[in-house]
Amino acid sequence: AGMKRRRDDGPPRRLHSSKVSEVIIGGIAYKSDRFYLNTGPKNKGETKPETPNNDTPPTNQFCQCGAQSCHPPPLFDRDKLLKEMIERNELEAVVMATFTFSLEFLLEEFPQLVGPNATIPTLVLHGLKGLKCINGTSDESRTSLSLSPQEEDTNSNDSWDPESLHRKEEESSPLTPVYLSKSFHATQVLPTSDGSIKGVTEEKKNAKGNRKWQAGVHHPKFLLLFEKSGDVIVVVSTANLVSSATLEGSWIQRFKRYKGRPRDRKRFSPSNDFGFSLANLLHQLGKASEKGGMRIDAFLKQYMNIKLGEFFGLYHFEKANVHLVPTIPGQFRTRDGSAQEYGRHRVQNILSKLEKDLHQTPKDRLILQPTSVGQHMQIGPLAHIGKSYLNCSRTEVNNDVLNRMTIIWPSWEFLSTFTEKLADKRPPKRESRRDKSEVLYEKGEVEDFDCFVFLSAAAFNSLDMECIHRLAHFRTSHPCQFTSEPLTPHFKSITRICNDSSVCKSEFRKETFSWFLLTSACLSLGAQGKVEREGKPDETISYANFELGVLFTSERAEKQSGRLYCFGPENCTSDAREASNLIHLPVPYSVQPKFYLEENEATMNAMPYFHEVRSADVGGNFLCTPYKQSKYLNRSKDSENKENKSKD
């Protein structure tokens, strides 16, 4: 059966002007004009999502587009990708970036990269504190890797990134030294800047040349897989280098090696600056690398004979099907263009250039879906974030901008599969400078599940009520895009929902996206930027984190490559014989969510998930939650009382 045509009399959407580049994993083609959800722990090695019992049985076993009547798209298996390339002897070198990583996982899964007899040069850029990598400790051909306990950083500020603070105590567990191949390198990237204000004193350091600590984290997740053919595969993901146990997303594209001498930036100005942006990020990561660690520029030179300054001109990065959105620590002028290279100002700059070709209206909604929320996200900062992503005027009323914004956040009930296990046991005691005597509930350090969702009751109380009104439920999209097994979300995204009636009402699909950002950045001032001296000529924005994302943009049908990103096209669009530029994105959550605070209601209809609740936090904004009826808080308290009685 052929695909149904549009309801209007207009022509069907054209196919892409050229074949979209693909990477084959396990016999399945992964296209570079969309992202994929990652495989979970139970369906490891299976790239087809399970179909829940209440879903319509698939009618087309070969569909890979995500049509409502067919299978969701295949799942991305990062580990299978690496293993297949290793088995085929295709890898020349590997660069991995992550916040945290499991050495045991890497040793077990990829001994060719990490083990004592590894043959493929590998560099891991990470944000894990205390990891020491010493060459030639007991064997000149090997590397000693150990994790030493670290002091808790008392100078950190919750307003920057709650995930970094939560991780500090977990990073302090000692690790027995392991001897690895000398071609394996693990380098911590410190959240530092050169201390200058970009656009005023470019690259200027203080007299001692010291870098300024930004109290953030190294948070990007990406892979650079250098092939012996000369090409490079780039993967940008939300997943850390650990065994898959959470809901994640990834994008992948292979870039061909440029034939001839490296192209000079002055003579080469592609419409998509993906290569320049990636090379600059690598340069910044190198400058922020810990002293004595292997820098990215040295790694590329030693093992690949590649100069980092020529990296952007070695590959056909101009053929990228996405825009790269990096963030680096530092302070940037917002009025002279220096801020346009990073974070939300980078997104705003890209959208401004594409404005005439984008589908967007003044009524479009902005959805932010983080997995952690920092403190002091008040009306001004949140509205400023919204204005950047919506690309609207600075003079727009803050509350009007907030009314177009939705913050997706899971409820305690949604995560009940995990929290019931958690509430049944009291978290183990651990040494800390923080007073734990008044903690009513806290996510334990040693759990039999992985939960990477962070919002403390203290941070919740620091929010303006107008911001809390924008909180909405994380509910699984239908049809389900990943697996029937419940997974804690670690997937992060920001998207603009298209409200263009001329487009949205004439196509067979559930939702249309003006653009979609898959990112490592959460909703904190360290990740999204803190504006100072707003409205002044010397206005600046400060970032504390390293982050990375990829931006997918819809284009008008009049464009030769006019792609339209959507969710749930009514019919299969995998068949190239049918004209369709609809590209399904496997968004794992509903973009038509229910708000926690419904109109004229004083109490939330469900309990948002908190990773920590202290007795001192039971007041202020927290009173609008149904905490008195929360079985999770009560059970946590009951279990504590039972334990105290048993001791008596």
PDB file of N, CA, C and O in Angstrom, residues 206-228:
ATOM      1  N   ASN A 206      46.105  35.707  33.402  1.00  0.00           N
ATOM      2  CA  ASN A 206      46.728  36.547  34.412  1.00  0.00           C
ATOM      3  C   ASN A 206      48.248  36.398  34.337  1.00  0.00           C
ATOM      4  O   ASN A 206      48.775  35.618  33.544  1.00  0.00           O
ATOM      5  N   ALA A 207      48.927  37.146  35.175  1.00  0.00           N
ATOM      6  CA  ALA A 207      50.388  37.204  35.072  1.00  0.00           C
ATOM      7  C   ALA A 207      51.044  35.841  35.227  1.00  0.00           C
ATOM      8  O   ALA A 207      52.064  35.551  34.598  1.00  0.00           O
ATOM      9  N   LYS A 208      50.448  34.951  36.043  1.00  0.00           N
ATOM     10  CA  LYS A 208      51.029  33.632  36.266  1.00  0.00           C
ATOM     11  C   LYS A 208      50.558  32.601  35.248  1.00  0.00           C
ATOM     12  O   LYS A 208      51.040  31.470  35.246  1.00  0.00           O
ATOM     13  N   GLY A 209      49.625  32.983  34.393  1.00  0.00           N
ATOM     14  CA  GLY A 209      49.128  32.041  33.395  1.00  0.00           C
ATOM     15  C   GLY A 209      48.183  31.007  33.965  1.00  0.00           C
ATOM     16  O   GLY A 209      47.910  29.989  33.332  1.00  0.00           O
ATOM     17  N   ASN A 210      47.704  31.221  35.192  1.00  0.00           N
ATOM     18  CA  ASN A 210      46.800  30.256  35.801  1.00  0.00           C
ATOM     19  C   ASN A 210      45.405  30.360  35.202  1.00  0.00           C
ATOM     20  O   ASN A 210      44.965  31.432  34.804  1.00  0.00           O
ATOM     21  N   ARG A 211      44.707  29.233  35.173  1.00  0.00           N
ATOM     22  CA  ARG A 211      43.348  29.224  34.675  1.00  0.00           C
ATOM     23  C   ARG A 211      42.375  29.378  35.837  1.00  0.00           C
ATOM     24  O   ARG A 211      42.666  29.013  36.967  1.00  0.00           O
ATOM     25  N   LYS A 212      41.200  29.936  35.543  1.00  0.00           N
ATOM     26  CA  LYS A 212      40.206  30.254  36.565  1.00  0.00           C
ATOM     27  C   LYS A 212      39.233  29.098  36.744  1.00  0.00           C
ATOM     28  O   LYS A 212      38.646  28.610  35.783  1.00  0.00           O
ATOM     29  N   TRP A 213      39.052  28.661  37.996  1.00  0.00           N
ATOM     30  CA  TRP A 213      38.125  27.575  38.305  1.00  0.00           C
ATOM     31  C   TRP A 213      36.692  28.094  38.213  1.00  0.00           C
ATOM     32  O   TRP A 213      36.355  29.133  38.767  1.00  0.00           O
ATOM     33  N   GLN A 214      35.813  27.326  37.514  1.00  0.00           N
ATOM     34  CA  GLN A 214      34.443  27.781  37.298  1.00  0.00           C
ATOM     35  C   GLN A 214      33.400  27.001  38.095  1.00  0.00           C
ATOM     36  O   GLN A 214      32.207  27.203  37.903  1.00  0.00           O
ATOM     37  N   ALA A 215      33.816  26.097  38.982  1.00  0.00           N
ATOM     38  CA  ALA A 215      32.883  25.348  39.839  1.00  0.00           C
ATOM     39  C   ALA A 215      31.820  24.633  39.024  1.00  0.00           C
ATOM     40  O   ALA A 215      30.644  24.651  39.362  1.00  0.00           O
ATOM     41  N   GLY A 216      32.223  24.011  37.922  1.00  0.00           N
ATOM     42  CA  GLY A 216      31.300  23.263  37.076  1.00  0.00           C
ATOM     43  C   GLY A 216      31.794  21.845  36.874  1.00  0.00           C
ATOM     44  O   GLY A 216      32.488  21.286  37.720  1.00  0.00           O
ATOM     45  N   VAL A 217      31.428  21.253  35.731  1.00  0.00           N
ATOM     46  CA  VAL A 217      31.816  19.879  35.435  1.00  0.00           C
ATOM     47  C   VAL A 217      32.155  19.734  33.960  1.00  0.00           C
ATOM     48  O   VAL A 217      31.730  20.527  33.124  1.00  0.00           O
ATOM     49  N   HIS A 218      32.940  18.691  33.670  1.00  0.00           N
ATOM     50  CA  HIS A 218      33.145  18.284  32.281  1.00  0.00           C
ATOM     51  C   HIS A 218      32.031  17.298  31.964  1.00  0.00           C
ATOM     52  O   HIS A 218      32.004  16.187  32.468  1.00  0.00           O
ATOM     53  N   HIS A 219      31.095  17.681  31.101  1.00  0.00           N
ATOM     54  CA  HIS A 219      29.845  16.951  30.967  1.00  0.00           C
ATOM     55  C   HIS A 219      29.522  16.435  29.558  1.00  0.00           C
ATOM     56  O   HIS A 219      28.534  15.717  29.389  1.00  0.00           O
ATOM     57  N   PRO A 220      30.287  16.763  28.509  1.00  0.00           N
ATOM     58  CA  PRO A 220      29.931  16.261  27.172  1.00  0.00           C
ATOM     59  C   PRO A 220      30.174  14.768  27.039  1.00  0.00           C
ATOM     60  O   PRO A 220      31.023  14.193  27.725  1.00  0.00           O
ATOM     61  N   LYS A 221      29.395  14.128  26.144  1.00  0.00           N
ATOM     62  CA  LYS A 221      29.557  12.703  25.856  1.00  0.00           C
ATOM     63  C   LYS A 221      29.668  12.546  24.344  1.00  0.00           C
ATOM     64  O   LYS A 221      28.694  12.786  23.622  1.00  0.00           O
ATOM     65  N   PHE A 222      30.838  12.166  23.878  1.00  0.00           N
ATOM     66  CA  PHE A 222      30.995  11.953  22.443  1.00  0.00           C
ATOM     67  C   PHE A 222      32.119  10.963  22.170  1.00  0.00           C
ATOM     68  O   PHE A 222      32.962  10.691  23.033  1.00  0.00           O
ATOM     69  N   LEU A 223      32.110  10.408  20.957  1.00  0.00           N
ATOM     70  CA  LEU A 223      33.149   9.498  20.480  1.00  0.00           C
ATOM     71  C   LEU A 223      33.695  10.023  19.163  1.00  0.00           C
ATOM     72  O   LEU A 223      32.940  10.495  18.310  1.00  0.00           O
ATOM     73  N   LEU A 224      34.997   9.920  18.988  1.00  0.00           N
ATOM     74  CA  LEU A 224      35.655  10.128  17.698  1.00  0.00           C
ATOM     75  C   LEU A 224      36.334   8.811  17.351  1.00  0.00           C
ATOM     76  O   LEU A 224      37.293   8.409  18.014  1.00  0.00           O
ATOM     77  N   LEU A 225      35.819   8.121  16.347  1.00  0.00           N
ATOM     78  CA  LEU A 225      36.337   6.818  15.950  1.00  0.00           C
ATOM     79  C   LEU A 225      37.107   6.978  14.642  1.00  0.00           C
ATOM     80  O   LEU A 225      36.506   7.123  13.576  1.00  0.00           O
ATOM     81  N   PHE A 226      38.422   6.984  14.733  1.00  0.00           N
ATOM     82  CA  PHE A 226      39.267   7.171  13.559  1.00  0.00           C
ATOM     83  C   PHE A 226      39.477   5.824  12.869  1.00  0.00           C
ATOM     84  O   PHE A 226      39.992   4.871  13.474  1.00  0.00           O
ATOM     85  N   GLU A 227      39.066   5.748  11.615  1.00  0.00           N
ATOM     86  CA  GLU A 227      39.134   4.503  10.863  1.00  0.00           C
ATOM     87  C   GLU A 227      40.436   4.407  10.079  1.00  0.00           C
ATOM     88  O   GLU A 227      41.012   5.431   9.666  1.00  0.00           O
ATOM     89  N   LYS A 228      40.866   3.193   9.839  1.00  0.00           N
ATOM     90  CA  LYS A 228      42.086   2.985   9.060  1.00  0.00           C
ATOM     91  C   LYS A 228      41.906   3.414   7.614  1.00  0.00           C
ATOM     92  O   LYS A 228      42.893   3.655   6.907  1.00  0.00           O
TER      93      LYS A 228
END
